[in-house]
mmCIF file of C-alpha atoms in Angstrom:
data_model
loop_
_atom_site.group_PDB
_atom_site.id
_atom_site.type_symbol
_atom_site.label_atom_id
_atom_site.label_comp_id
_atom_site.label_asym_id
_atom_site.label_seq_id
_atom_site.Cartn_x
_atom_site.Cartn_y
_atom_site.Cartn_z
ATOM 1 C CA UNK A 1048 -37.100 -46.629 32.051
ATOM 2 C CA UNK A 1049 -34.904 -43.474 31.385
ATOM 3 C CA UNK A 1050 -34.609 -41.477 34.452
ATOM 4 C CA UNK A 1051 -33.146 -39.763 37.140
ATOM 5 C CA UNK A 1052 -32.172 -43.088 40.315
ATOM 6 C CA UNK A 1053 -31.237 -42.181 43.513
ATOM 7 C CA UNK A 1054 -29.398 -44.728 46.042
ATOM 8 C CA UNK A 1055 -30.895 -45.598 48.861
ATOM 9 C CA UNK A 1056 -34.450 -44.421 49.206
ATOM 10 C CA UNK A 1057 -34.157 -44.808 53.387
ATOM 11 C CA UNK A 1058 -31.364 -44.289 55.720
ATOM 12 C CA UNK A 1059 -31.166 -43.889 59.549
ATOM 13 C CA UNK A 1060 -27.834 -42.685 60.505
ATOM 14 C CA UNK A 1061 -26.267 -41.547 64.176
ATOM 15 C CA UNK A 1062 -24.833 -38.146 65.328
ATOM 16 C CA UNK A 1063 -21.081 -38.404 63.877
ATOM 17 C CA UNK A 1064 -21.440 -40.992 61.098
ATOM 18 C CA UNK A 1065 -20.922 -40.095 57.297
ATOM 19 C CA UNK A 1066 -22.572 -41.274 54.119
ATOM 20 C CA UNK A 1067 -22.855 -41.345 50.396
ATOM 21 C CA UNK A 1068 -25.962 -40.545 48.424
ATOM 22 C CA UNK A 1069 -25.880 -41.741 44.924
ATOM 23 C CA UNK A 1070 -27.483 -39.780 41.702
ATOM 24 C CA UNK A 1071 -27.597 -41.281 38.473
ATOM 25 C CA UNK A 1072 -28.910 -40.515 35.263
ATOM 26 C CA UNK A 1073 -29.293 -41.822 31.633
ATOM 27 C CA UNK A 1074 -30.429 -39.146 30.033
ATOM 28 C CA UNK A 1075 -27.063 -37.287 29.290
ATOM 29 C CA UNK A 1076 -28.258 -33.980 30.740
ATOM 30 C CA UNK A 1077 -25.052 -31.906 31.761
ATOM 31 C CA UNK A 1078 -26.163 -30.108 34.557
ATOM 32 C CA UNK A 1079 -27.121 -31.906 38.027
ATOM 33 C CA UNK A 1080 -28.763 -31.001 41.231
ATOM 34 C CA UNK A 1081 -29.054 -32.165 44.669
ATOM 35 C CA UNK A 1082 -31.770 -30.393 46.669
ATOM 36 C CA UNK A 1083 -33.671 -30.860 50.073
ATOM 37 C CA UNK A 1084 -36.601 -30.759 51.213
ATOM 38 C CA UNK A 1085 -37.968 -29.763 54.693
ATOM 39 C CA UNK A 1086 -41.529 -29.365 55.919
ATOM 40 C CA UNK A 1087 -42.821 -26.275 54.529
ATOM 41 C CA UNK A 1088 -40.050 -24.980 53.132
ATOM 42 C CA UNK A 1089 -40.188 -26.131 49.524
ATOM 43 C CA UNK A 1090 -36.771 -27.033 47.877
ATOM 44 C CA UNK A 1091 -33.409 -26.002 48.578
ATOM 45 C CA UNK A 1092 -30.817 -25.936 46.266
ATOM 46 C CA UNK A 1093 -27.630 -27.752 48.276
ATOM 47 C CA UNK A 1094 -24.951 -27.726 45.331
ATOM 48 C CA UNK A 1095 -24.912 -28.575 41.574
ATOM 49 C CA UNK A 1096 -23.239 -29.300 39.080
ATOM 50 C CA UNK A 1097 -22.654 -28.152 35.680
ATOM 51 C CA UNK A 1098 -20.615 -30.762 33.902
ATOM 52 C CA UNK A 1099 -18.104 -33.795 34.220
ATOM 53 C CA UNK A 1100 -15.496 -32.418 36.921
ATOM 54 C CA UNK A 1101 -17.488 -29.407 38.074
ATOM 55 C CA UNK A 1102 -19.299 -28.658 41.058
ATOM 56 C CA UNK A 1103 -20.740 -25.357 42.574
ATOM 57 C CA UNK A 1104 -22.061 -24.177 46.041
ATOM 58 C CA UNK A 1105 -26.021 -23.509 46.493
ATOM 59 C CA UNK A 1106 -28.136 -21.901 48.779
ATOM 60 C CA UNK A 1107 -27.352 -24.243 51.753
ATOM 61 C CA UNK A 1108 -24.165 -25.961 50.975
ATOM 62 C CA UNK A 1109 -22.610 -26.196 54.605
ATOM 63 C CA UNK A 1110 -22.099 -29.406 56.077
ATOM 64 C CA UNK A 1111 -22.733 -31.271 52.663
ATOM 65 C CA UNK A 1112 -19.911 -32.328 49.908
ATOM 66 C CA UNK A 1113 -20.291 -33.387 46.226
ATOM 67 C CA UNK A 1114 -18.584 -34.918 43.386
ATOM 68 C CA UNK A 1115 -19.305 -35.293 39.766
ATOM 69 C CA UNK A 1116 -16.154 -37.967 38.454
ATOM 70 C CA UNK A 1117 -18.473 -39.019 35.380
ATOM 71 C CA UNK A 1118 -21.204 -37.485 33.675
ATOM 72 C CA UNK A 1119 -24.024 -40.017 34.439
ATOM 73 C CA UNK A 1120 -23.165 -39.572 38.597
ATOM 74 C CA UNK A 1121 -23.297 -37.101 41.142
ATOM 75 C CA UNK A 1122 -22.708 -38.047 44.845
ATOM 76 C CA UNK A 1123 -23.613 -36.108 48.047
ATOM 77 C CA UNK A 1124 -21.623 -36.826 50.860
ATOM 78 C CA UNK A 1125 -22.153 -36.038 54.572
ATOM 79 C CA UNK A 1126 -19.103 -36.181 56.469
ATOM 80 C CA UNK A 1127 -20.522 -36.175 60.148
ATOM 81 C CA UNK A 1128 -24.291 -36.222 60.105
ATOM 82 C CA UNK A 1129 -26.416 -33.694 62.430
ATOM 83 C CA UNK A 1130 -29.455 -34.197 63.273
ATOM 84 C CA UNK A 1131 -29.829 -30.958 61.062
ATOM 85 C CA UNK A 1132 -29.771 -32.869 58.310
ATOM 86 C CA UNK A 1133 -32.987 -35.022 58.510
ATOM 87 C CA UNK A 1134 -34.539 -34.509 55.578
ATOM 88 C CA UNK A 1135 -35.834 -35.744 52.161
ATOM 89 C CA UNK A 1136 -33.398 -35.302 49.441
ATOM 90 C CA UNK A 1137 -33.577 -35.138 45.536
ATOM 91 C CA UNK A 1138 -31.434 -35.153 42.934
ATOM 92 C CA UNK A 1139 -32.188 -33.445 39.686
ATOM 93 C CA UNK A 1140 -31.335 -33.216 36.156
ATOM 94 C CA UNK A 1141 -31.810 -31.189 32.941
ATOM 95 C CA UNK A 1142 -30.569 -30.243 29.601
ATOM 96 C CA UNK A 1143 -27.996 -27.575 29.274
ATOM 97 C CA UNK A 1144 -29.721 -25.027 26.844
ATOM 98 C CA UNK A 1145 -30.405 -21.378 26.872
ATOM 99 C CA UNK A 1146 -34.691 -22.289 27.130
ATOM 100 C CA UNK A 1147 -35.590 -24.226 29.777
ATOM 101 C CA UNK A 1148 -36.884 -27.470 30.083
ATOM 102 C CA UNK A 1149 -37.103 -28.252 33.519
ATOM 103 C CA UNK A 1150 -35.936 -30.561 35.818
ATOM 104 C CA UNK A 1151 -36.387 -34.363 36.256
ATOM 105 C CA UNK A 1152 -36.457 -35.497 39.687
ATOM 106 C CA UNK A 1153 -35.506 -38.642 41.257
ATOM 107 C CA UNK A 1154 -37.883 -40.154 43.782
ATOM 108 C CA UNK A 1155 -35.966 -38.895 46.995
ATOM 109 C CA UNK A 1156 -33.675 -39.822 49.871
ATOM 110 C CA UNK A 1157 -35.273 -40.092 53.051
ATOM 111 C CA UNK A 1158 -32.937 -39.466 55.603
ATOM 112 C CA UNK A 1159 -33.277 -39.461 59.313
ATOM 113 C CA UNK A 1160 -29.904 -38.633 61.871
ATOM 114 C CA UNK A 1161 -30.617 -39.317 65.285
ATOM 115 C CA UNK B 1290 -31.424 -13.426 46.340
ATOM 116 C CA UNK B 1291 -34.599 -14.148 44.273
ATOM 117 C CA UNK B 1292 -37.361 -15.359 46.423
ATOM 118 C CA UNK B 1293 -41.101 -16.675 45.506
ATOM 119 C CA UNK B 1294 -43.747 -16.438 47.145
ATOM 120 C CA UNK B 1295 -46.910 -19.253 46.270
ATOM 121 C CA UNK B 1296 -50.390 -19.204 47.516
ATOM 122 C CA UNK B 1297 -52.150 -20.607 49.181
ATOM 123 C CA UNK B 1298 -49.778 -22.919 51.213
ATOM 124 C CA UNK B 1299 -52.743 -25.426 51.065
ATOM 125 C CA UNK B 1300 -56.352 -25.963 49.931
ATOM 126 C CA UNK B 1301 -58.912 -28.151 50.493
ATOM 127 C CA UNK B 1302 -61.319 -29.268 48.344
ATOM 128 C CA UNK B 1303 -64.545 -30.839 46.877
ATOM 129 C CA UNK B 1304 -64.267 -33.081 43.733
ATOM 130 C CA UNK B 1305 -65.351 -31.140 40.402
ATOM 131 C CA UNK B 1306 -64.624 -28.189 41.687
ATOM 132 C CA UNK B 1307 -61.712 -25.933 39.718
ATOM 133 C CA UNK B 1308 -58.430 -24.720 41.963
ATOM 134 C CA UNK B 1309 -56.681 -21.695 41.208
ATOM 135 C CA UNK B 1310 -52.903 -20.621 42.898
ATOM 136 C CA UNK B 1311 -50.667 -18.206 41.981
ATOM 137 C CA UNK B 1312 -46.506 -17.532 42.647
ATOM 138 C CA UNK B 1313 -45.308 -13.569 42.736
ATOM 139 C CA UNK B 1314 -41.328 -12.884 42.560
ATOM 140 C CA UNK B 1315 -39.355 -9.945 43.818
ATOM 141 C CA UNK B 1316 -37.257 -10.672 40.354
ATOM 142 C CA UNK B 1317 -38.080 -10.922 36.466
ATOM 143 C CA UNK B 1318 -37.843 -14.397 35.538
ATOM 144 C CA UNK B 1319 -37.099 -15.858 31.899
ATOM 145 C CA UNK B 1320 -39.165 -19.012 32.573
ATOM 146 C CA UNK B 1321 -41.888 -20.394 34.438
ATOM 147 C CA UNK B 1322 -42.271 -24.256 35.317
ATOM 148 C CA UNK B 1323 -45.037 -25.774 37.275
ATOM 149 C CA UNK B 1324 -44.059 -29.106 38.661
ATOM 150 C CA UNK B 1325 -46.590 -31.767 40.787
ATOM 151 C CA UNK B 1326 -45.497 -33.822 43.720
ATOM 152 C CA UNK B 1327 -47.296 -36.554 44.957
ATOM 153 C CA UNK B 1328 -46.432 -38.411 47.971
ATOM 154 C CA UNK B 1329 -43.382 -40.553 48.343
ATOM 155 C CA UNK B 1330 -42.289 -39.435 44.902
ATOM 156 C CA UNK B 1331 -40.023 -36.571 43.297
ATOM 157 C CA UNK B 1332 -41.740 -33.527 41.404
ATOM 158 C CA UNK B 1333 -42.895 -33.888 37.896
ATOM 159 C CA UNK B 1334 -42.962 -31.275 35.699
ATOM 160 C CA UNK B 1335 -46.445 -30.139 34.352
ATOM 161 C CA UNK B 1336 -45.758 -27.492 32.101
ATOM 162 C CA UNK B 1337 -43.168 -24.774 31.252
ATOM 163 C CA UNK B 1338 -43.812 -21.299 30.423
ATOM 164 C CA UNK B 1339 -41.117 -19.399 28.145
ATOM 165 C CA UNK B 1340 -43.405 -16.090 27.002
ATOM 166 C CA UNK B 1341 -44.417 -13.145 29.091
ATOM 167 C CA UNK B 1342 -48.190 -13.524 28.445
ATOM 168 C CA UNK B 1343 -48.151 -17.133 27.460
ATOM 169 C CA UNK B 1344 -51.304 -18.888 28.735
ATOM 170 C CA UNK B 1345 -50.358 -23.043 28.202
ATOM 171 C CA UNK B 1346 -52.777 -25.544 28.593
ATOM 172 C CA UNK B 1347 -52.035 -29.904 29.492
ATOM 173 C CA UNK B 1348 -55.470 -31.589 29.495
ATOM 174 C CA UNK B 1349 -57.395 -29.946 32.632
ATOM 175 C CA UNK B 1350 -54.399 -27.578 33.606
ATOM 176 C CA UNK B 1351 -53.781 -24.510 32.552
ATOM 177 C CA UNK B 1352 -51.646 -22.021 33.506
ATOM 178 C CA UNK B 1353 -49.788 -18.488 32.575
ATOM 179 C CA UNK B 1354 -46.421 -16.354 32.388
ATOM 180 C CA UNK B 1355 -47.363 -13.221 33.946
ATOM 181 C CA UNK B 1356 -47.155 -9.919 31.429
ATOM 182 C CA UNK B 1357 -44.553 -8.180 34.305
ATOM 183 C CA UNK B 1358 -42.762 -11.635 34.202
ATOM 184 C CA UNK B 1359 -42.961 -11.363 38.376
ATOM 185 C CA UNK B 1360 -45.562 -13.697 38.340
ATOM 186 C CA UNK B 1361 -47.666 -16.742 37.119
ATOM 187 C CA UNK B 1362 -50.887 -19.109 37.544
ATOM 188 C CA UNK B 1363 -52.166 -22.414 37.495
ATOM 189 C CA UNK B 1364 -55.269 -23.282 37.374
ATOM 190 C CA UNK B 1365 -56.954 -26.945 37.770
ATOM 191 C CA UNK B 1366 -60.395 -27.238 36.089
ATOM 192 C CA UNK B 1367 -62.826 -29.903 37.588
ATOM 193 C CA UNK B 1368 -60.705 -31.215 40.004
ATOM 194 C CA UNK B 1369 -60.794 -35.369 40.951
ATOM 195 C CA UNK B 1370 -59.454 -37.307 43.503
ATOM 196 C CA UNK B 1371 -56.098 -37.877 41.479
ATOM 197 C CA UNK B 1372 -54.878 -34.282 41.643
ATOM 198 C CA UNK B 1373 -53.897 -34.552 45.789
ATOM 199 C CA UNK B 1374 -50.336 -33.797 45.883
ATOM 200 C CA UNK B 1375 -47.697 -30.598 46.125
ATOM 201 C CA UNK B 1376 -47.809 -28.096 43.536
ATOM 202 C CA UNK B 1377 -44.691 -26.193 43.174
ATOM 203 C CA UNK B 1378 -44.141 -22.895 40.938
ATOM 204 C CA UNK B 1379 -40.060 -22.609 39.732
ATOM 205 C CA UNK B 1380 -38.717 -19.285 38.094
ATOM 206 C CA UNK B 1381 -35.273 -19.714 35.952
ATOM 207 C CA UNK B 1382 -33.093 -17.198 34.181
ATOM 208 C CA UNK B 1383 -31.330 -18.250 31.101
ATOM 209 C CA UNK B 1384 -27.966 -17.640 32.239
ATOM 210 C CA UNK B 1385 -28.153 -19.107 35.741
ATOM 211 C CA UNK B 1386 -26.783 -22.532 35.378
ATOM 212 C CA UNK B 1387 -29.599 -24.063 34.588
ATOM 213 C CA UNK B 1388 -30.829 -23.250 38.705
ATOM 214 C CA UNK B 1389 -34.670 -22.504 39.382
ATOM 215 C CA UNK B 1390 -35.714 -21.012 42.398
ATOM 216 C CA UNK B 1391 -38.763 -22.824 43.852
ATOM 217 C CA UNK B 1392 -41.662 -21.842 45.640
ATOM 218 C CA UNK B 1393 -42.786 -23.376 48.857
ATOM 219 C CA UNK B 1394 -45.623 -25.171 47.588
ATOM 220 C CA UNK B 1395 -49.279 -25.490 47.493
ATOM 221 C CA UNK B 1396 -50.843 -28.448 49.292
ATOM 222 C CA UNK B 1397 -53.843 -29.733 47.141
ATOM 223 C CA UNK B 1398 -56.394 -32.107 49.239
ATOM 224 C CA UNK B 1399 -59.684 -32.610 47.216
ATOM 225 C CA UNK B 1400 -62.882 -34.909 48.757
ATOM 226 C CA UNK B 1401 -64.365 -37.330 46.509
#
């Protein structure tokens, strides 16, 4: 089924140690999203990206680092992992068009640093 | 920066009955989207909004773009056990990037 897949669905990672979330999509939408989500406080925009070879900062980007090498992918890395960063995260996909059609979600990350 | 507010955070309640909540912005927004989030899973998109005014309905949803374009409603008629999950409002401007800002959610329980 056409979608937005996100790699792995569970993690437990230490203090210190780094890893590599996977986003892909096959729906050739140009713009991308990775968000999180905490208890109570919705969905935060991380970073995103607006096409092949371009990335931007969102509303809490520190900590976090992305790449988007081919259309179809966009990676969130975590270079030392706080326990900050337990969360659920989602990537996030749409059409590039001046109306919008909202997003389509992937079925989340759930990450827990201890 | 732009900031929404959604109400209630959560509700409880009976089967049948209809459910009503509501998101208010500081900002003007170009579009509303209503998304539902059940558990374990991402947020799906109910239904967008692109009018001020604009009342949309999808099957026992319904919901509307505010005429001051600050806010916007959904309501659920004759709720059943199926509709228990996260609603979340999202306001985007056409010349953002494509970014909506979310609201924090409205927790839907309902009792059979």
């Amino acid at each position: 089924n056409a979608g937005v897949t996100q790699t792995p669905k569970f993690r437990v990672l230490k203090t210190g140690q780094s890893m590599t979330l996977l986003c892909a999509q096959d729906m050739n939408h140009e713009y991308m999203y990775w968000y999180r989500q905490d208890p109570g406080m919705g969905l935060r925009l991380i970073h995103y990206s607006v096409g092949e070879g371009t990335t931007a900062k969102g509303e809490v980007p520190d900590g976090y680092n992305v790449s988007r090498l081919k259309k179809q992918n966009f990676l969130l890395g975590l270079e030392s992992a706080a326990p900050s960063q337990t969360s659920v995260y989602f990537c996030a996909s749409s059409y590039a068009s001046g109306i919008a059609y909202g997003y389509t979600f992937g079925s989340g990350t759930r990450l827990t640093v201890v | 920066g732009q900031q929404l507010n959604q109400s209630p955070q959560s509700m409880f309640i009976q089967e049948g009955e209809d459910v009503s909540m509501n998101c208010t912005s500081s900002s003007i927004f170009n579009t509303w989207l209503w998304y539902k989030q059940e558990p374990g899973e991402g947020p799906v998109l109910l239904i967008a909004l692109y009018k001020a005014g604009e009342l949309t309905s999808n099957g026992r949803l319904t919901a509307q773009f505010g005429i001051t374009r600050k806010d916007s409603f959904l309501n659920i008629s004759a709720s059943i056990p199926s509709d228990v999950g996260i609603y979340f409002c999202a306001g985007q401007l056409p010349t953002n990037a494509g970014k909506s800002t979310f609201g924090d959610g409205t927790t839907l329980t309902v009792k059979p």
